[in-house]
């Protein structure tokens, strides 16, 4: 790859006012190193305020970006991280590569250097990070549930979603163009990364503990997001539901034959009413679960049929860098 390339850094923001000055300060230092070490002429920040209530958007407008170009996007309300990432990718149309990262500093800005280095030296279209030692850092239960989630998501698919891979990643221009072609509004970005394909490379990441602010992702919300992801991206739960129905039917048939044989040829007491009620409750509960799952898929179909946009912008601010020769030259290349 040659010099004279452009890089966009996309950062979704939701109630992260306490972290923004520290984040931008570290990003400025890292971007200066990337500019000189890899011949990146233009680096542009894209911050997406996803309906914050703590003044994050105004805080972003008051920061010193040390000559980097900046685009600030503000949603009309909270649309979610998937929509914010999509908005950032849609905005960075001129970039040769896009880096996506969180604003909570658990995605260390210093790791951007390694992402760019792998992209430049190996020529892959996506360089992603994945959590190592997840069981030790998050506990056995959460790690097990995460493993089950990815197992379900990858059942029967012609592509693979990398387990424990996050949104902290670099993607090339053609990778980003492919993502922009995908029309769905109910987006699961980790699944879309795998579906798009292209050459990808993973780097291990051990996220540092959060120093400021509080996370908005509690256990209940993560479970709800996981369920939304499964029902909006894969039909594997439907296939598992059909398999479960088949297993229950076979077991019930075998048990029915056993009861008939025992009643005709052996001395046995009739099954009590408590056992009958327990079986009825069990099968009734299974039916309700399956109907609820079908309802989720029907609901997702209705939402997609409405063709609503994944996000709505309330405001957009573009902060231009100082008029340096390098920046002007890069802008001329992009425009041409």
XYZ file of C-alpha atoms in Angstrom:
336
model
C 0.000 0.000 0.000
C 1.151 3.524 -0.715
C 1.191 6.693 1.321
C -1.393 9.413 0.978
C -4.183 7.330 2.485
C -7.024 8.443 4.736
C -8.291 6.946 7.979
C -11.572 7.562 9.795
C -12.075 6.709 13.472
C -15.725 6.044 14.347
C -16.713 6.334 18.016
C -20.303 5.813 19.269
C -20.981 7.853 22.417
C -23.701 7.291 25.008
C -23.392 9.197 28.293
C -19.593 9.240 28.222
C -18.965 12.932 28.989
C -16.496 12.014 31.747
C -14.289 10.023 29.369
C -14.273 12.166 26.237
C -11.424 14.561 27.045
C -9.165 11.656 28.072
C -10.157 9.694 24.986
C -9.492 12.529 22.542
C -6.184 13.417 24.194
C -4.927 9.850 23.800
C -6.321 9.582 20.284
C -4.496 12.751 19.238
C -1.163 11.317 20.377
C -1.784 7.947 18.735
C -2.904 9.522 15.458
C 0.267 11.609 15.303
C 2.275 8.398 15.524
C 0.117 6.686 12.891
C 0.496 9.652 10.552
C 4.287 9.563 10.651
C 4.845 5.811 10.928
C 2.435 4.612 8.223
C 2.137 7.545 5.842
C -1.500 8.310 6.618
C -2.084 11.856 5.397
C -5.649 12.397 6.582
C -7.177 11.203 9.849
C -10.797 12.070 10.559
C -12.812 11.506 13.732
C -16.514 10.630 13.561
C -18.317 10.808 16.913
C -21.950 9.671 17.098
C -23.945 10.840 20.108
C -26.553 8.124 20.564
C -29.113 10.158 22.491
C -26.912 10.984 25.505
C -28.474 12.821 28.450
C -25.251 14.014 30.121
C -24.175 16.704 27.647
C -21.782 14.480 25.693
C -22.534 16.206 22.379
C -21.715 19.686 23.716
C -18.596 18.289 25.390
C -17.443 16.888 22.051
C -17.854 20.293 20.428
C -15.590 21.950 23.009
C -12.593 19.583 22.762
C -9.223 20.218 21.104
C -8.653 17.736 18.277
C -5.090 18.832 17.470
C -5.728 19.422 13.793
C -7.724 16.280 13.027
C -10.867 16.632 10.949
C -13.977 15.943 13.008
C -17.599 15.117 12.248
C -20.067 15.171 15.143
C -23.398 13.396 14.656
C -26.258 13.554 17.120
C -29.224 11.167 16.987
C -32.757 12.387 17.632
C -32.973 9.762 20.396
C -31.206 6.623 21.544
C -31.190 4.172 18.615
C -28.556 1.785 19.972
C -24.920 1.031 19.299
C -25.594 -0.923 16.099
C -27.295 2.104 14.558
C -24.496 4.396 15.747
C -21.854 2.213 14.115
C -23.882 2.178 10.899
C -24.134 5.980 10.955
C -20.383 6.279 11.402
C -19.681 3.920 8.503
C -22.183 5.798 6.328
C -20.456 9.083 7.154
C -16.893 7.919 6.434
C -17.374 7.335 2.714
C -14.010 8.820 1.675
C -11.835 6.822 4.053
C -9.446 4.124 2.860
C -9.932 2.444 6.233
C -12.306 2.875 9.158
C -11.559 2.050 12.796
C -14.516 1.534 15.145
C -14.058 1.740 18.890
C -15.938 2.504 22.123
C -15.677 5.770 24.042
C -15.272 4.217 27.504
C -11.500 3.683 27.122
C -11.885 -0.080 27.460
C -10.764 -0.103 23.840
C -7.241 1.315 24.345
C -6.461 3.974 21.700
C -2.832 2.810 21.664
C -3.946 -0.451 20.025
C -4.906 1.512 16.897
C -1.249 1.373 15.897
C -1.341 -2.439 15.776
C -4.606 -2.440 13.799
C -3.148 -0.123 11.174
C 0.132 -2.050 11.069
C -1.599 -5.361 10.310
C -3.796 -3.694 7.679
C -0.805 -2.087 5.974
C 1.554 -5.084 6.109
C -0.811 -8.021 5.557
C -3.353 -6.409 3.245
C -6.397 -7.876 5.018
C -9.779 -6.169 4.804
C -10.638 -6.443 8.491
C -8.485 -6.436 11.597
C -10.601 -7.196 14.651
C -9.899 -7.631 18.343
C -11.159 -10.488 20.467
C -11.270 -10.930 24.220
C -8.830 -13.457 25.593
C -9.161 -14.931 29.087
C -12.876 -14.092 29.079
C -13.704 -16.717 31.693
C -11.211 -15.209 34.129
C -12.305 -11.600 33.607
C -16.092 -12.020 33.354
C -16.817 -15.210 35.258
C -17.694 -18.756 34.248
C -21.437 -18.181 33.858
C -21.153 -15.217 31.499
C -18.422 -16.910 29.486
C -20.536 -20.070 29.160
C -23.619 -18.144 28.052
C -21.492 -16.277 25.514
C -20.188 -19.593 24.166
C -23.743 -20.946 23.829
C -24.804 -17.756 22.033
C -22.073 -18.048 19.409
C -22.721 -21.788 19.067
C -26.354 -21.092 18.196
C -25.465 -18.212 15.855
C -23.036 -20.348 13.852
C -25.294 -23.421 13.470
C -25.807 -24.253 9.802
C -24.339 -20.978 8.528
C -21.978 -20.765 5.564
C -19.939 -18.193 7.445
C -18.570 -17.954 10.966
C -18.978 -15.253 13.585
C -15.738 -15.174 15.549
C -16.394 -15.921 19.200
C -15.519 -13.114 21.635
C -14.776 -10.679 18.788
C -16.049 -7.159 19.405
C -16.692 -3.936 17.543
C -13.136 -2.675 18.088
C -11.829 -3.270 14.592
C -10.426 -1.792 11.396
C -12.186 -2.329 8.074
C -11.049 -1.449 4.573
C -12.904 0.730 2.077
C -14.361 -2.197 0.119
C -15.380 -3.909 3.371
C -17.206 -0.740 4.443
C -18.831 -0.442 1.005
C -20.126 -4.001 1.378
C -21.631 -3.187 4.781
C -23.402 -0.159 3.299
C -25.121 -2.425 0.764
C -26.936 -4.372 3.496
C -30.474 -2.961 3.808
C -31.799 -4.344 7.089
C -32.811 -1.963 9.875
C -32.635 -4.610 12.640
C -28.866 -4.816 12.524
C -26.506 -7.155 14.346
C -23.105 -5.790 13.404
C -20.993 -8.705 14.682
C -23.021 -11.002 12.444
C -22.733 -8.657 9.473
C -18.952 -8.561 9.886
C -18.861 -12.332 9.471
C -21.445 -12.413 6.674
C -19.520 -9.923 4.508
C -16.461 -12.162 4.434
C -13.129 -10.995 2.940
C -9.743 -11.661 4.539
C -9.786 -10.995 8.279
C -7.220 -11.139 11.071
C -7.760 -11.161 14.826
C -5.684 -9.565 17.577
C -6.040 -10.506 21.268
C -7.355 -7.864 23.658
C -7.587 -7.723 27.435
C -9.871 -4.750 28.143
C -8.723 -2.541 31.019
C -11.250 -1.833 33.786
C -13.529 1.153 33.341
C -12.148 4.128 35.275
C -14.955 6.677 34.839
C -18.684 6.490 34.351
C -20.888 3.421 34.473
C -21.738 0.933 31.773
C -25.266 0.818 30.358
C -24.996 -2.912 29.600
C -26.310 -4.905 32.556
C -27.059 -8.619 32.520
C -30.731 -8.260 31.581
C -29.969 -5.887 28.721
C -27.223 -8.130 27.376
C -29.618 -11.097 27.420
C -32.269 -9.062 25.577
C -29.727 -7.904 22.998
C -28.529 -11.476 22.489
C -32.089 -12.657 21.920
C -32.700 -9.802 19.468
C -29.492 -10.688 17.651
C -30.476 -14.342 17.261
C -34.010 -13.649 16.041
C -32.927 -10.898 13.639
C -29.930 -12.635 12.118
C -30.296 -16.413 12.116
C -32.991 -19.059 11.806
C -31.022 -21.509 13.952
C -33.455 -21.175 16.926
C -36.313 -22.248 14.641
C -34.370 -25.317 13.575
C -33.537 -26.141 17.179
C -37.195 -25.677 18.062
C -38.197 -28.161 15.369
C -35.546 -30.594 16.604
C -36.802 -30.232 20.185
C -40.355 -30.933 19.004
C -39.180 -34.044 17.194
C -37.316 -35.307 20.270
C -40.316 -34.682 22.542
C -42.641 -36.438 20.096
C -40.358 -39.493 19.910
C -39.957 -39.683 23.685
C -43.717 -39.310 24.152
C -44.416 -42.094 21.635
C -41.938 -44.439 23.316
C -43.404 -43.658 26.727
C -46.942 -44.248 25.372
C -45.962 -47.691 24.087
C -44.353 -48.454 27.438
C -47.572 -47.551 29.303
C -49.727 -49.719 27.007
C -47.397 -52.722 27.301
C -47.157 -52.358 31.069
C -50.928 -52.073 31.408
C -51.679 -55.133 29.207
C -48.989 -57.541 30.317
C -47.867 -56.446 33.779
C -49.587 -55.530 37.007
C -49.330 -51.803 37.448
C -51.209 -48.964 38.992
C -52.652 -46.229 36.782
C -50.644 -43.063 36.583
C -51.848 -40.509 39.144
C -53.436 -37.165 38.389
C -50.339 -35.321 39.669
C -48.165 -36.924 36.997
C -50.703 -36.091 34.286
C -50.878 -32.456 35.384
C -47.081 -32.205 35.508
C -46.794 -33.506 31.944
C -49.532 -31.169 30.747
C -47.803 -28.194 32.357
C -44.472 -29.200 30.812
C -45.813 -29.550 27.270
C -47.945 -26.439 27.645
C -44.890 -24.463 28.714
C -42.891 -25.767 25.769
C -45.667 -24.752 23.389
C -45.776 -21.237 24.850
C -42.010 -20.887 24.478
C -42.147 -22.012 20.862
C -45.077 -19.710 20.090
C -43.212 -16.795 21.676
C -40.166 -17.537 19.549
C -42.293 -17.661 16.406
C -43.865 -14.362 17.451
C -40.415 -12.758 17.713
C -39.588 -13.783 14.157
C -42.945 -12.514 12.882
C -42.389 -9.225 14.710
C -38.937 -8.820 13.158
C -40.456 -9.470 9.729
C -43.063 -6.745 10.310
C -40.406 -4.255 11.397
C -38.271 -4.955 8.336
C -41.310 -4.631 6.060
C -41.898 -1.087 7.353
C -38.513 -0.048 5.885
C -37.810 2.431 8.656
C -34.305 3.957 8.692
C -31.998 2.538 11.384
C -31.369 6.043 12.786
C -32.410 9.705 12.459
C -29.936 12.577 12.788
C -30.876 15.611 14.841
C -27.675 17.556 14.189
C -24.421 17.296 12.288
C -21.321 19.399 12.885
C -18.179 19.310 10.769
C -15.013 20.696 12.347
C -12.307 21.212 9.726
C -8.604 20.911 10.546
C -6.187 23.830 10.076
C -5.218 24.440 6.443
C -1.886 22.593 6.293
C -0.263 21.558 3.058
C -0.574 17.857 3.883
C -4.252 18.129 4.719
C -4.966 20.155 1.589
C -3.112 17.634 -0.544
C -5.030 14.726 0.983
C -8.352 16.510 0.491
C -7.499 17.083 -3.159
C -6.780 13.359 -3.642
C -10.045 12.369 -2.014
C -12.095 14.824 -4.036
C -10.562 13.646 -7.280
